Amino acid sequence: MADRYLSFTATAPGRFLTARLGLPQPAALSRWTAERPSLDGRLLHLTAGGPSGLDLAPVLARTGLPTATEAAGTTTGSTGGSATGSTAGSTGPAAVVLDATGVRDVDALAEVHAALHPVVRSVAASGRVVVLGAPLDARDHHQAAVQQALEGFVRSLGKEIGRGRTVNLVRLTDASAAESTLRFLLSPRSAYVSGQVIGVAAEGPDGPVDWDLPLTGRTALVTGAARGIGEAVAETLARYGAHVVVLDVPQAAEDARRVAARLGGSALTLDITAADAGERIAAELPDGLDVLIHNAGITRDRRLVNMPAERWSSVLDVNLASVLRTTDALLAKGALRAGGRIVATASIAGLAGNAGQTNYGASKAGVAGLVRSLAPRALAEHGVTVNAVAPGFIETRMTAAVPLFIREAGRRMNSLAQGGLPVDVAETTAWLAHPASGAVNGQVVRVCGQSLLGA
Ligand code: NAD
């Protein structure tokens, strides 16, 4: 269902009227297209808290954005970059990366303010601010305090920056292990990801990567891929080179076949709640698979007082129990090849709670618990990472069925003042499924335009 308010505010009279009435002013987001695959402008690399020891410059240079590095009040072009101008240049940067990993006390935290205060206003529309932080040091409560302070800083800046710009925090210790994450956050692919804190380990099981077609030669299975978000995920993974298996229920077999044919993949008709679903997937893919996307999900909303047991159990079965069962079965059979990726679909309703969704909220919080617990073991025992995306309000058939006023509230109650598109969840999923994302494990990343619901 089209967002008419967004179309209206894109017109001059619409902008004028809504500004006069003090209503939300959503900016049209720049998303990835083949013609415009990267951000349009330069990247400004700043440091707070002294030199951090991260070898960031070569990684930033490989984003393809002309980079200017600012240190001690000067701005210079960096490796591979053709940057000109300074922070006070005529056109603002398309992206700012602030390396704050060296911030260890409150005085150094002032450098975060000093670095970003003069440049934030000039960041281009649909631009990116990425703050880099260090893991919290359990033996140094001053370092832990100010590194945690970065989260409140980033989330607050995300809420005030406007104009379709996003602000995220990455906790890392090694720049090259975080390359896929930085490329994602510094690209139009992350248009609807804001206010997130993403942890990246020092290393991951990554091999050589073709950045243009990273999933070439890999097989990806997407559950619930006949339509909606799952279809967009299948499409994006196929665009990245994967052979995609489109799984959906028998009632959606025709749509599943149509999607599979369009993507050069194959269709698998299966109700994921079947007790032997994992075994049947393994039998269908005797050579194994590389990417498993648990996307199938349903809602059966009612307040708890009115909810029959059947509504409870059907949601828990599709959204959580089947994810647990098929994951266990496929890992036990060794069906996921080393270097494999599992991405499950949670929801902000599971992180923040939602009236009328005790069943759905429980199931989606369960997905987050599954991811956090299984991730270290799946990596140690199978070389497989396990992460989740947690979509907010995404424009699909599921949300088109939501009553008008709740739908409008869902669309506007986030920092970007609009709903996301299935492709936003798909691009985030593809980043987590990327062969170079092995150091990203056990993360639950919200794709919600920084919804006001939950943290
Ligand atoms: P959708 O209803 O449009 O699509 C879901 C797909 O899953 C359908 O094709 C359906 O046939 C399939 N499916 C359902 N039960 C199945 C089963 N037992 N076995 C196999 N396939 C099954 O939903 P969507 O909006 O695209 O949502 C996709 C996922 O994203 C779901 O897990 C949903 O909970 C989650 N999510 C969506 C939103 C949103 O705003 N749309 C927000 C948060 C989370």
mmCIF file of C-alpha atoms and ligand atoms in Angstrom, residues 223-231 247-252 270-274 294-300 317-319 322 345-349 360 363-364 389-399 420 422 425 447, ligand 1:
data_model
loop_
_atom_site.group_PDB
_atom_site.id
_atom_site.type_symbol
_atom_site.label_atom_id
_atom_site.label_comp_id
_atom_site.label_asym_id
_atom_site.label_seq_id
_atom_site.Cartn_x
_atom_site.Cartn_y
_atom_site.Cartn_z
ATOM 1 C CA THR A 223 11.943 -19.756 3.729
ATOM 2 C CA GLY A 224 8.714 -17.899 2.960
ATOM 3 C CA ALA A 225 10.223 -16.497 -0.233
ATOM 4 C CA ALA A 226 7.159 -16.579 -2.494
ATOM 5 C CA ARG A 227 6.347 -12.961 -1.620
ATOM 6 C CA GLY A 228 7.097 -9.984 0.637
ATOM 7 C CA ILE A 229 10.408 -9.672 2.424
ATOM 8 C CA GLY A 230 11.421 -13.246 1.597
ATOM 9 C CA GLU A 231 11.004 -12.618 -2.132
ATOM 10 C CA LEU A 247 10.791 -22.336 -0.087
ATOM 11 C CA ASP A 248 7.123 -21.744 0.689
ATOM 12 C CA VAL A 249 3.913 -23.542 1.668
ATOM 13 C CA PRO A 250 1.957 -25.654 -0.882
ATOM 14 C CA GLN A 251 -0.729 -22.911 -1.159
ATOM 15 C CA ALA A 252 1.981 -20.521 -2.441
ATOM 16 C CA LEU A 270 7.237 -27.353 2.021
ATOM 17 C CA ASP A 271 5.461 -26.290 5.192
ATOM 18 C CA ILE A 272 8.375 -25.353 7.429
ATOM 19 C CA THR A 273 6.464 -26.554 10.493
ATOM 20 C CA ALA A 274 6.613 -30.167 9.240
ATOM 21 C CA HIS A 294 14.692 -18.197 8.236
ATOM 22 C CA ASN A 295 12.219 -15.645 6.943
ATOM 23 C CA ALA A 296 8.818 -17.412 6.993
ATOM 24 C CA GLY A 297 6.615 -15.884 9.645
ATOM 25 C CA ILE A 298 2.984 -15.276 10.511
ATOM 26 C CA THR A 299 0.948 -13.052 12.824
ATOM 27 C CA ARG A 300 -2.308 -14.024 14.590
ATOM 28 C CA ASP A 317 5.368 -23.005 15.716
ATOM 29 C CA VAL A 318 6.044 -21.104 12.462
ATOM 30 C CA ASN A 319 8.148 -18.266 13.894
ATOM 31 C CA SER A 322 10.386 -24.525 13.194
ATOM 32 C CA THR A 345 14.122 -12.934 11.115
ATOM 33 C CA ALA A 346 13.206 -11.389 14.431
ATOM 34 C CA SER A 347 11.116 -8.217 14.779
ATOM 35 C CA ILE A 348 11.153 -5.039 16.807
ATOM 36 C CA ALA A 349 7.848 -6.338 18.250
ATOM 37 C CA TYR A 360 4.357 -12.876 17.978
ATOM 38 C CA SER A 363 8.292 -15.877 19.130
ATOM 39 C CA LYS A 364 10.502 -13.080 17.812
ATOM 40 C CA VAL A 389 17.579 -9.059 11.330
ATOM 41 C CA ALA A 390 14.803 -7.361 13.288
ATOM 42 C CA PRO A 391 12.588 -5.435 10.858
ATOM 43 C CA GLY A 392 10.469 -2.532 12.026
ATOM 44 C CA PHE A 393 7.569 -1.292 9.918
ATOM 45 C CA ILE A 394 8.183 -2.656 6.409
ATOM 46 C CA GLU A 395 5.765 -2.019 3.529
ATOM 47 C CA THR A 396 4.406 -5.509 2.787
ATOM 48 C CA ARG A 397 1.111 -7.365 2.606
ATOM 49 C CA MET A 398 1.523 -8.076 6.339
ATOM 50 C CA THR A 399 1.573 -4.361 7.238
ATOM 51 C CA GLY A 420 11.077 0.573 5.169
ATOM 52 C CA PRO A 422 11.489 -5.246 1.718
ATOM 53 C CA VAL A 425 15.721 -5.997 5.057
ATOM 54 C CA VAL A 447 16.101 -2.590 10.154
HETATM 55 P P1 NAD B 1 4.360 -12.139 4.310
HETATM 56 O O1 NAD B 1 3.156 -12.627 5.013
HETATM 57 O O2 NAD B 1 4.199 -11.171 3.186
HETATM 58 O O3 NAD B 1 5.227 -13.374 3.786
HETATM 59 C C1 NAD B 1 5.502 -14.488 4.594
HETATM 60 C C2 NAD B 1 5.768 -15.689 3.708
HETATM 61 O O4 NAD B 1 6.027 -16.805 4.577
HETATM 62 C C3 NAD B 1 4.574 -16.061 2.833
HETATM 63 O O5 NAD B 1 4.983 -16.326 1.514
HETATM 64 C C4 NAD B 1 4.026 -17.306 3.504
HETATM 65 O O6 NAD B 1 3.366 -18.206 2.614
HETATM 66 C C5 NAD B 1 5.315 -17.918 4.085
HETATM 67 N N1 NAD B 1 5.005 -18.857 5.165
HETATM 68 C C6 NAD B 1 4.155 -18.684 6.192
HETATM 69 N N2 NAD B 1 4.094 -19.801 6.928
HETATM 70 C C7 NAD B 1 4.924 -20.681 6.354
HETATM 71 C C8 NAD B 1 5.275 -22.032 6.644
HETATM 72 N N3 NAD B 1 4.724 -22.679 7.678
HETATM 73 N N4 NAD B 1 6.178 -22.659 5.852
HETATM 74 C C9 NAD B 1 6.728 -22.013 4.788
HETATM 75 N N5 NAD B 1 6.415 -20.754 4.455
HETATM 76 C C10 NAD B 1 5.528 -20.086 5.226
HETATM 77 O O7 NAD B 1 5.304 -11.554 5.475
HETATM 78 P P2 NAD B 1 6.484 -10.476 5.390
HETATM 79 O O8 NAD B 1 5.938 -9.169 5.808
HETATM 80 O O9 NAD B 1 7.220 -10.593 4.118
HETATM 81 O O10 NAD B 1 7.391 -10.985 6.608
HETATM 82 C C11 NAD B 1 8.527 -11.826 6.436
HETATM 83 C C12 NAD B 1 9.199 -12.005 7.792
HETATM 84 O O11 NAD B 1 9.539 -10.736 8.332
HETATM 85 C C13 NAD B 1 8.314 -12.672 8.825
HETATM 86 O O12 NAD B 1 9.104 -13.515 9.642
HETATM 87 C C14 NAD B 1 7.786 -11.520 9.627
HETATM 88 O O13 NAD B 1 7.413 -11.898 10.936
HETATM 89 C C15 NAD B 1 8.994 -10.600 9.633
HETATM 90 N N6 NAD B 1 8.685 -9.198 9.900
HETATM 91 C C16 NAD B 1 7.924 -8.453 9.027
HETATM 92 C C17 NAD B 1 7.675 -7.120 9.313
HETATM 93 C C18 NAD B 1 6.895 -6.235 8.380
HETATM 94 O O14 NAD B 1 6.743 -5.046 8.684
HETATM 95 N N7 NAD B 1 6.388 -6.729 7.275
HETATM 96 C C19 NAD B 1 8.163 -6.558 10.498
HETATM 97 C C20 NAD B 1 8.911 -7.328 11.358
HETATM 98 C C21 NAD B 1 9.181 -8.653 11.035
#
